[in-house]
C-alpha cells in the first residue's frame, strides 16, 4: 500500500516561479557585468558572467527566413506574446513585468543593430539569467529577429 504525500508550496515560491517564467529580464542583446538573477526556489542572487556574447559559430549563423512583410508581421505577433511583457511594446525594456525583475531588460531598439542575426538567435534560444529559453520554433525565432530589426530602424 502506498501513501501519497501532499506537499504544500508557499505562495511566495509560486509567485517567484511565475515571475521567472514570465520574465525575459536579462538583456537580450548586451547584458551587463554583475547582472543578477534569482533561481527558482532560491532567493540568493546569482551573478551573470559579464557581457553576453554569443559563441562565434552561433554568431556566424545566417537567417534562413526571408525578411519581408509576412515574416516581420509574424515576428511582431510572436514578440507581442512572448517578449513584450518585459521588453515593452517598442522594445525599450519597459514592459509591465520589467519593474519586478532584478535586472532591467535590454533596450532592444538600441542594441539590436550591433548584433548579428546568429547572435540574436542564440540568445533567444539559450536565454540567460531571468530571460528564459524561448519555447517557440526556429522559424518564429528568425521572424522575431526580422521584427527586431524594424525596431532598430525606427529609433
PDB file of C-alpha atoms in Angstrom:
ATOM      1  CA  UNK A   1       0.000   0.000   0.000  1.00  0.00           C
ATOM      2  CA  UNK A   2       1.468   3.291  -0.999  1.00  0.00           C
ATOM      3  CA  UNK A   3       0.679   6.538   0.674  1.00  0.00           C
ATOM      4  CA  UNK A   4       0.595   9.852  -1.106  1.00  0.00           C
ATOM      5  CA  UNK A   5       2.120  12.864   0.481  1.00  0.00           C
ATOM      6  CA  UNK A   6       0.678  16.275  -0.279  1.00  0.00           C
ATOM      7  CA  UNK A   7       3.308  18.943  -0.459  1.00  0.00           C
ATOM      8  CA  UNK A   8       2.331  22.478   0.351  1.00  0.00           C
ATOM      9  CA  UNK A   9       4.184  25.153  -1.648  1.00  0.00           C
ATOM     10  CA  UNK A  10       4.256  28.680  -0.201  1.00  0.00           C
ATOM     11  CA  UNK A  11       2.523  31.317  -2.322  1.00  0.00           C
ATOM     12  CA  UNK A  12       5.737  33.362  -2.433  1.00  0.00           C
ATOM     13  CA  UNK A  13       7.546  30.440  -4.061  1.00  0.00           C
ATOM     14  CA  UNK A  14       4.781  30.038  -6.642  1.00  0.00           C
ATOM     15  CA  UNK A  15       4.888  33.770  -7.348  1.00  0.00           C
ATOM     16  CA  UNK A  16       8.676  33.642  -7.757  1.00  0.00           C
ATOM     17  CA  UNK A  17       8.418  30.776 -10.243  1.00  0.00           C
ATOM     18  CA  UNK A  18       5.681  32.559 -12.179  1.00  0.00           C
ATOM     19  CA  UNK A  19       7.785  35.704 -12.335  1.00  0.00           C
ATOM     20  CA  UNK A  20      10.836  33.770 -13.502  1.00  0.00           C
ATOM     21  CA  UNK A  21       8.791  32.027 -16.191  1.00  0.00           C
ATOM     22  CA  UNK A  22       7.266  35.280 -17.412  1.00  0.00           C
ATOM     23  CA  UNK A  23      10.327  37.467 -17.191  1.00  0.00           C
ATOM     24  CA  UNK A  24      12.735  37.831 -20.039  1.00  0.00           C
ATOM     25  CA  UNK A  25      14.784  40.047 -17.827  1.00  0.00           C
ATOM     26  CA  UNK A  26      18.377  39.807 -18.687  1.00  0.00           C
ATOM     27  CA  UNK A  27      19.384  41.871 -21.639  1.00  0.00           C
ATOM     28  CA  UNK A  28      18.731  40.006 -24.854  1.00  0.00           C
ATOM     29  CA  UNK A  29      21.471  41.825 -26.621  1.00  0.00           C
ATOM     30  CA  UNK A  30      24.070  43.030 -24.199  1.00  0.00           C
ATOM     31  CA  UNK A  31      23.699  42.031 -20.619  1.00  0.00           C
ATOM     32  CA  UNK A  32      25.719  43.813 -18.000  1.00  0.00           C
ATOM     33  CA  UNK A  33      28.618  42.737 -15.882  1.00  0.00           C
ATOM     34  CA  UNK A  34      27.421  41.694 -12.469  1.00  0.00           C
ATOM     35  CA  UNK A  35      23.791  41.429 -13.549  1.00  0.00           C
ATOM     36  CA  UNK A  36      21.828  39.408 -11.035  1.00  0.00           C
ATOM     37  CA  UNK A  37      19.035  36.925 -11.259  1.00  0.00           C
ATOM     38  CA  UNK A  38      17.140  34.727  -8.867  1.00  0.00           C
ATOM     39  CA  UNK A  39      16.924  30.996  -9.305  1.00  0.00           C
ATOM     40  CA  UNK A  40      13.568  29.297  -8.755  1.00  0.00           C
ATOM     41  CA  UNK A  41      13.076  28.486  -5.102  1.00  0.00           C
ATOM     42  CA  UNK A  42      16.181  30.373  -4.051  1.00  0.00           C
ATOM     43  CA  UNK A  43      16.362  33.987  -3.015  1.00  0.00           C
ATOM     44  CA  UNK A  44      20.138  34.285  -3.285  1.00  0.00           C
ATOM     45  CA  UNK A  45      21.225  36.363  -6.302  1.00  0.00           C
ATOM     46  CA  UNK A  46      23.253  34.647  -8.986  1.00  0.00           C
ATOM     47  CA  UNK A  47      25.711  36.830 -10.872  1.00  0.00           C
ATOM     48  CA  UNK A  48      25.614  36.685 -14.664  1.00  0.00           C
ATOM     49  CA  UNK A  49      29.013  36.216 -16.215  1.00  0.00           C
ATOM     50  CA  UNK A  50      29.698  39.651 -17.712  1.00  0.00           C
ATOM     51  CA  UNK A  51      28.639  40.877 -21.147  1.00  0.00           C
ATOM     52  CA  UNK A  52      26.557  38.446 -23.140  1.00  0.00           C
ATOM     53  CA  UNK A  53      28.498  37.386 -26.204  1.00  0.00           C
ATOM     54  CA  UNK A  54      27.276  34.574 -28.416  1.00  0.00           C
ATOM     55  CA  UNK A  55      29.809  31.931 -29.418  1.00  0.00           C
ATOM     56  CA  UNK A  56      31.497  32.743 -32.737  1.00  0.00           C
ATOM     57  CA  UNK A  57      29.933  29.774 -34.527  1.00  0.00           C
ATOM     58  CA  UNK A  58      26.444  30.865 -33.454  1.00  0.00           C
ATOM     59  CA  UNK A  59      27.129  34.493 -34.332  1.00  0.00           C
ATOM     60  CA  UNK A  60      28.004  33.496 -37.924  1.00  0.00           C
ATOM     61  CA  UNK A  61      24.678  31.731 -38.463  1.00  0.00           C
ATOM     62  CA  UNK A  62      22.528  33.442 -41.089  1.00  0.00           C
ATOM     63  CA  UNK A  63      18.782  33.937 -41.057  1.00  0.00           C
ATOM     64  CA  UNK A  64      17.168  31.432 -43.442  1.00  0.00           C
ATOM     65  CA  UNK A  65      13.823  33.260 -43.303  1.00  0.00           C
ATOM     66  CA  UNK A  66      13.371  35.924 -45.975  1.00  0.00           C
ATOM     67  CA  UNK A  67      12.836  39.277 -44.296  1.00  0.00           C
ATOM     68  CA  UNK A  68       9.586  40.543 -45.778  1.00  0.00           C
ATOM     69  CA  UNK A  69       6.290  41.965 -44.562  1.00  0.00           C
ATOM     70  CA  UNK A  70       4.964  38.483 -43.739  1.00  0.00           C
ATOM     71  CA  UNK A  71       7.943  37.493 -41.557  1.00  0.00           C
ATOM     72  CA  UNK A  72       8.020  40.901 -39.841  1.00  0.00           C
ATOM     73  CA  UNK A  73       4.293  40.652 -39.063  1.00  0.00           C
ATOM     74  CA  UNK A  74       4.698  37.103 -37.745  1.00  0.00           C
ATOM     75  CA  UNK A  75       7.695  38.241 -35.683  1.00  0.00           C
ATOM     76  CA  UNK A  76       5.667  41.125 -34.271  1.00  0.00           C
ATOM     77  CA  UNK A  77       2.871  38.744 -33.285  1.00  0.00           C
ATOM     78  CA  UNK A  78       5.296  36.356 -31.543  1.00  0.00           C
ATOM     79  CA  UNK A  79       7.155  39.254 -29.887  1.00  0.00           C
ATOM     80  CA  UNK A  80       3.847  40.608 -28.548  1.00  0.00           C
ATOM     81  CA  UNK A  81       3.000  37.254 -26.958  1.00  0.00           C
ATOM     82  CA  UNK A  82       6.443  36.152 -25.772  1.00  0.00           C
ATOM     83  CA  UNK A  83       8.678  39.202 -25.245  1.00  0.00           C
ATOM     84  CA  UNK A  84       6.599  42.334 -24.776  1.00  0.00           C
ATOM     85  CA  UNK A  85       5.804  41.616 -21.106  1.00  0.00           C
ATOM     86  CA  UNK A  86       9.390  42.503 -20.226  1.00  0.00           C
ATOM     87  CA  UNK A  87      10.882  44.260 -23.242  1.00  0.00           C
ATOM     88  CA  UNK A  88       7.854  46.523 -23.847  1.00  0.00           C
ATOM     89  CA  UNK A  89       5.822  47.331 -26.981  1.00  0.00           C
ATOM     90  CA  UNK A  90       8.665  49.214 -28.664  1.00  0.00           C
ATOM     91  CA  UNK A  91      11.426  47.025 -27.219  1.00  0.00           C
ATOM     92  CA  UNK A  92      12.780  49.605 -24.762  1.00  0.00           C
ATOM     93  CA  UNK A  93      12.866  47.237 -21.760  1.00  0.00           C
ATOM     94  CA  UNK A  94       9.842  48.910 -20.193  1.00  0.00           C
ATOM     95  CA  UNK A  95       7.224  46.159 -20.270  1.00  0.00           C
ATOM     96  CA  UNK A  96       4.780  45.697 -17.382  1.00  0.00           C
ATOM     97  CA  UNK A  97       6.860  42.870 -15.830  1.00  0.00           C
ATOM     98  CA  UNK A  98      10.175  44.783 -16.074  1.00  0.00           C
ATOM     99  CA  UNK A  99       9.679  46.562 -12.741  1.00  0.00           C
ATOM    100  CA  UNK A 100       9.549  43.201 -10.938  1.00  0.00           C
ATOM    101  CA  UNK A 101      12.869  41.956 -12.290  1.00  0.00           C
ATOM    102  CA  UNK A 102      16.272  42.289 -10.661  1.00  0.00           C
ATOM    103  CA  UNK A 103      17.872  43.315 -13.966  1.00  0.00           C
ATOM    104  CA  UNK A 104      16.311  45.778 -16.399  1.00  0.00           C
ATOM    105  CA  UNK A 105      15.564  44.121 -19.741  1.00  0.00           C
ATOM    106  CA  UNK A 106      17.611  45.310 -22.701  1.00  0.00           C
ATOM    107  CA  UNK A 107      16.543  48.218 -24.856  1.00  0.00           C
ATOM    108  CA  UNK A 108      16.317  46.119 -27.997  1.00  0.00           C
ATOM    109  CA  UNK A 109      15.698  49.108 -30.254  1.00  0.00           C
ATOM    110  CA  UNK A 110      19.076  50.437 -29.128  1.00  0.00           C
ATOM    111  CA  UNK A 111      21.159  47.255 -29.072  1.00  0.00           C
ATOM    112  CA  UNK A 112      19.907  45.053 -31.909  1.00  0.00           C
ATOM    113  CA  UNK A 113      21.777  46.862 -34.679  1.00  0.00           C
ATOM    114  CA  UNK A 114      25.132  45.817 -33.170  1.00  0.00           C
ATOM    115  CA  UNK A 115      24.161  42.114 -33.075  1.00  0.00           C
ATOM    116  CA  UNK A 116      24.292  39.577 -35.902  1.00  0.00           C
ATOM    117  CA  UNK A 117      21.174  37.558 -36.648  1.00  0.00           C
ATOM    118  CA  UNK A 118      23.018  34.480 -35.403  1.00  0.00           C
ATOM    119  CA  UNK A 119      23.873  36.164 -32.098  1.00  0.00           C
ATOM    120  CA  UNK A 120      20.258  37.162 -31.560  1.00  0.00           C
ATOM    121  CA  UNK A 121      19.059  33.660 -32.470  1.00  0.00           C
ATOM    122  CA  UNK A 122      21.489  32.152 -29.967  1.00  0.00           C
ATOM    123  CA  UNK A 123      20.392  34.489 -27.175  1.00  0.00           C
ATOM    124  CA  UNK A 124      16.689  33.933 -27.841  1.00  0.00           C
ATOM    125  CA  UNK A 125      17.281  30.165 -27.943  1.00  0.00           C
ATOM    126  CA  UNK A 126      19.527  29.845 -24.899  1.00  0.00           C
ATOM    127  CA  UNK A 127      18.233  32.572 -22.575  1.00  0.00           C
ATOM    128  CA  UNK A 128      20.291  33.770 -19.616  1.00  0.00           C
ATOM    129  CA  UNK A 129      19.578  34.799 -16.042  1.00  0.00           C
ATOM    130  CA  UNK A 130      15.920  35.709 -15.751  1.00  0.00           C
ATOM    131  CA  UNK A 131      15.432  35.634 -19.511  1.00  0.00           C
ATOM    132  CA  UNK A 132      14.038  32.178 -20.224  1.00  0.00           C
ATOM    133  CA  UNK A 133      14.922  29.994 -23.183  1.00  0.00           C
ATOM    134  CA  UNK A 134      12.365  30.680 -25.907  1.00  0.00           C
ATOM    135  CA  UNK A 135       9.862  27.893 -26.335  1.00  0.00           C
ATOM    136  CA  UNK A 136       8.995  28.803 -29.910  1.00  0.00           C
ATOM    137  CA  UNK A 137      10.012  27.137 -33.154  1.00  0.00           C
ATOM    138  CA  UNK A 138      13.098  28.235 -35.064  1.00  0.00           C
ATOM    139  CA  UNK A 139      11.160  29.958 -37.875  1.00  0.00           C
ATOM    140  CA  UNK A 140       9.342  32.083 -35.291  1.00  0.00           C
ATOM    141  CA  UNK A 141      12.681  32.990 -33.668  1.00  0.00           C
ATOM    142  CA  UNK A 142      14.003  34.163 -37.041  1.00  0.00           C
ATOM    143  CA  UNK A 143      10.775  36.102 -37.643  1.00  0.00           C
ATOM    144  CA  UNK A 144      11.191  37.824 -34.252  1.00  0.00           C
ATOM    145  CA  UNK A 145      14.688  38.826 -35.340  1.00  0.00           C
ATOM    146  CA  UNK A 146      13.250  40.297 -38.558  1.00  0.00           C
ATOM    147  CA  UNK A 147      10.789  42.262 -36.405  1.00  0.00           C
ATOM    148  CA  UNK A 148      13.536  43.417 -34.012  1.00  0.00           C
ATOM    149  CA  UNK A 149      15.419  44.870 -36.993  1.00  0.00           C
ATOM    150  CA  UNK A 150      12.419  47.150 -37.618  1.00  0.00           C
ATOM    151  CA  UNK A 151      12.607  48.440 -34.024  1.00  0.00           C
ATOM    152  CA  UNK A 152      16.218  49.394 -34.593  1.00  0.00           C
ATOM    153  CA  UNK A 153      15.290  51.183 -37.836  1.00  0.00           C
ATOM    154  CA  UNK A 154      12.530  53.220 -36.079  1.00  0.00           C
ATOM    155  CA  UNK A 155      14.947  54.639 -33.491  1.00  0.00           C
TER     156      UNK A 155
END
